[in-house]
């Protein structure tokens, strides 16, 4: 995962949060998750399928998301749609609180500049 003009190492810990948040509104398949994150963050966060699918698999193993294969709307091969489980929704809430706490802690430094 990378951010325009940023350090990818710093942002790796944000990936799970972004994926869970992307699925909060409803099930999405891989490419749509990537597009949602890019659109929602105005292109600030970007990652490729090679980053996405291992992360989705990890979240699925943890019971935070569940995958369901559905026929493609465009008549192509079936797609794997991912959606939050109840545990995933709780984890998203926890991570959202953590992100807010980090942002609040950084605020004095951001306003100083």
Tab-separated table of C-alpha atoms in Angstrom:
chain	number	residue	atom	x	y	z
A	1	UNK	CA	0.000	0.000	0.000
A	2	UNK	CA	1.275	3.439	-0.711
A	3	UNK	CA	0.271	6.998	-0.261
A	4	UNK	CA	1.146	9.713	-2.721
A	5	UNK	CA	4.332	11.320	-1.495
A	6	UNK	CA	4.323	9.277	1.709
A	7	UNK	CA	6.026	6.422	3.464
A	8	UNK	CA	4.289	3.112	2.801
A	9	UNK	CA	5.786	1.574	5.946
A	10	UNK	CA	4.067	4.137	8.132
A	11	UNK	CA	0.677	3.396	6.571
A	12	UNK	CA	0.683	-0.405	6.509
A	13	UNK	CA	-1.069	-0.537	9.871
A	14	UNK	CA	-3.927	1.447	8.358
A	15	UNK	CA	-4.825	-1.162	5.738
A	16	UNK	CA	-7.100	-3.307	7.923
A	17	UNK	CA	-8.976	-0.215	9.063
A	18	UNK	CA	-9.466	0.991	5.488
A	19	UNK	CA	-10.725	-2.412	4.343
A	20	UNK	CA	-13.159	-2.808	7.229
A	21	UNK	CA	-14.409	0.763	6.791
A	22	UNK	CA	-14.874	0.212	3.063
A	23	UNK	CA	-17.130	-2.768	3.760
A	24	UNK	CA	-19.230	-0.965	6.370
A	25	UNK	CA	-21.777	0.234	3.786
A	26	UNK	CA	-22.226	-3.235	2.302
A	27	UNK	CA	-20.552	-6.088	0.422
A	28	UNK	CA	-17.939	-5.297	-2.217
A	29	UNK	CA	-15.617	-7.350	-4.409
A	30	UNK	CA	-11.871	-6.752	-4.632
A	31	UNK	CA	-11.604	-4.129	-7.365
A	32	UNK	CA	-14.532	-2.177	-5.906
A	33	UNK	CA	-12.820	-2.143	-2.488
A	34	UNK	CA	-9.686	-0.647	-4.060
A	35	UNK	CA	-11.773	1.924	-5.941
A	36	UNK	CA	-13.814	2.791	-2.844
A	37	UNK	CA	-10.742	3.451	-0.719
A	38	UNK	CA	-9.129	5.540	-3.449
A	39	UNK	CA	-12.317	7.558	-4.022
A	40	UNK	CA	-13.111	8.045	-0.336
A	41	UNK	CA	-9.572	9.205	0.453
A	42	UNK	CA	-9.289	11.307	-2.736
A	43	UNK	CA	-6.486	9.056	-3.950
A	44	UNK	CA	-4.488	9.524	-0.756
A	45	UNK	CA	-4.385	5.776	-0.094
A	46	UNK	CA	-3.760	3.320	-2.890
A	47	UNK	CA	-2.884	-0.369	-3.043
A	48	UNK	CA	-2.865	-3.164	-5.563
A	49	UNK	CA	-4.461	-6.599	-5.645
A	50	UNK	CA	-1.216	-8.153	-4.391
A	51	UNK	CA	-1.684	-6.215	-1.160
A	52	UNK	CA	-5.473	-6.460	-1.012
A	53	UNK	CA	-6.113	-10.187	-1.244
A	54	UNK	CA	-3.663	-11.347	1.449
A	55	UNK	CA	-5.150	-8.712	3.770
A	56	UNK	CA	-8.709	-9.841	2.981
A	57	UNK	CA	-7.685	-13.454	3.582
A	58	UNK	CA	-6.159	-12.496	6.944
A	59	UNK	CA	-9.324	-10.606	7.962
A	60	UNK	CA	-11.435	-13.573	6.892
A	61	UNK	CA	-9.308	-15.973	8.960
A	62	UNK	CA	-9.814	-13.696	11.967
A	63	UNK	CA	-13.586	-13.883	11.447
A	64	UNK	CA	-13.905	-10.146	10.761
A	65	UNK	CA	-15.203	-10.526	7.213
A	66	UNK	CA	-16.894	-13.273	5.237
A	67	UNK	CA	-16.665	-13.966	1.529
A	68	UNK	CA	-19.529	-15.010	-0.710
A	69	UNK	CA	-19.258	-15.914	-4.390
A	70	UNK	CA	-21.900	-14.278	-6.580
A	71	UNK	CA	-22.516	-14.179	-10.326
A	72	UNK	CA	-20.975	-11.201	-12.089
A	73	UNK	CA	-23.341	-8.371	-13.021
A	74	UNK	CA	-21.552	-8.053	-16.360
A	75	UNK	CA	-21.890	-11.715	-17.316
A	76	UNK	CA	-18.228	-12.484	-16.563
A	77	UNK	CA	-16.911	-15.033	-14.100
A	78	UNK	CA	-18.383	-15.109	-10.583
A	79	UNK	CA	-16.973	-12.593	-8.112
A	80	UNK	CA	-16.083	-12.983	-4.470
A	81	UNK	CA	-17.918	-10.367	-2.407
A	82	UNK	CA	-16.709	-9.546	1.087
A	83	UNK	CA	-18.837	-8.279	3.934
A	84	UNK	CA	-18.362	-7.475	7.605
A	85	UNK	CA	-19.317	-9.973	10.275
A	86	UNK	CA	-20.630	-8.821	13.657
A	87	UNK	CA	-17.085	-9.246	14.994
A	88	UNK	CA	-15.780	-7.184	12.088
A	89	UNK	CA	-18.198	-4.368	12.859
A	90	UNK	CA	-17.051	-4.342	16.492
A	91	UNK	CA	-13.405	-4.370	15.403
A	92	UNK	CA	-14.081	-1.493	13.018
A	93	UNK	CA	-15.520	0.510	15.916
A	94	UNK	CA	-12.444	-0.239	18.017
A	95	UNK	CA	-10.077	0.721	15.207
A	96	UNK	CA	-12.066	3.867	14.447
A	97	UNK	CA	-11.709	4.948	18.085
A	98	UNK	CA	-7.977	4.212	17.872
A	99	UNK	CA	-7.612	6.268	14.675
A	100	UNK	CA	-9.472	9.180	16.291
A	101	UNK	CA	-7.190	8.991	19.343
A	102	UNK	CA	-4.101	9.059	17.103
A	103	UNK	CA	-5.458	12.036	15.161
A	104	UNK	CA	-6.231	13.893	18.400
A	105	UNK	CA	-2.736	13.186	19.725
A	106	UNK	CA	-1.154	14.545	16.528
A	107	UNK	CA	-3.374	17.627	16.323
A	108	UNK	CA	-1.053	19.926	18.344
A	109	UNK	CA	1.826	19.140	15.997
A	110	UNK	CA	-0.303	19.613	12.904
A	111	UNK	CA	-1.643	22.966	14.081
A	112	UNK	CA	1.830	24.178	15.055
A	113	UNK	CA	3.118	24.032	11.489
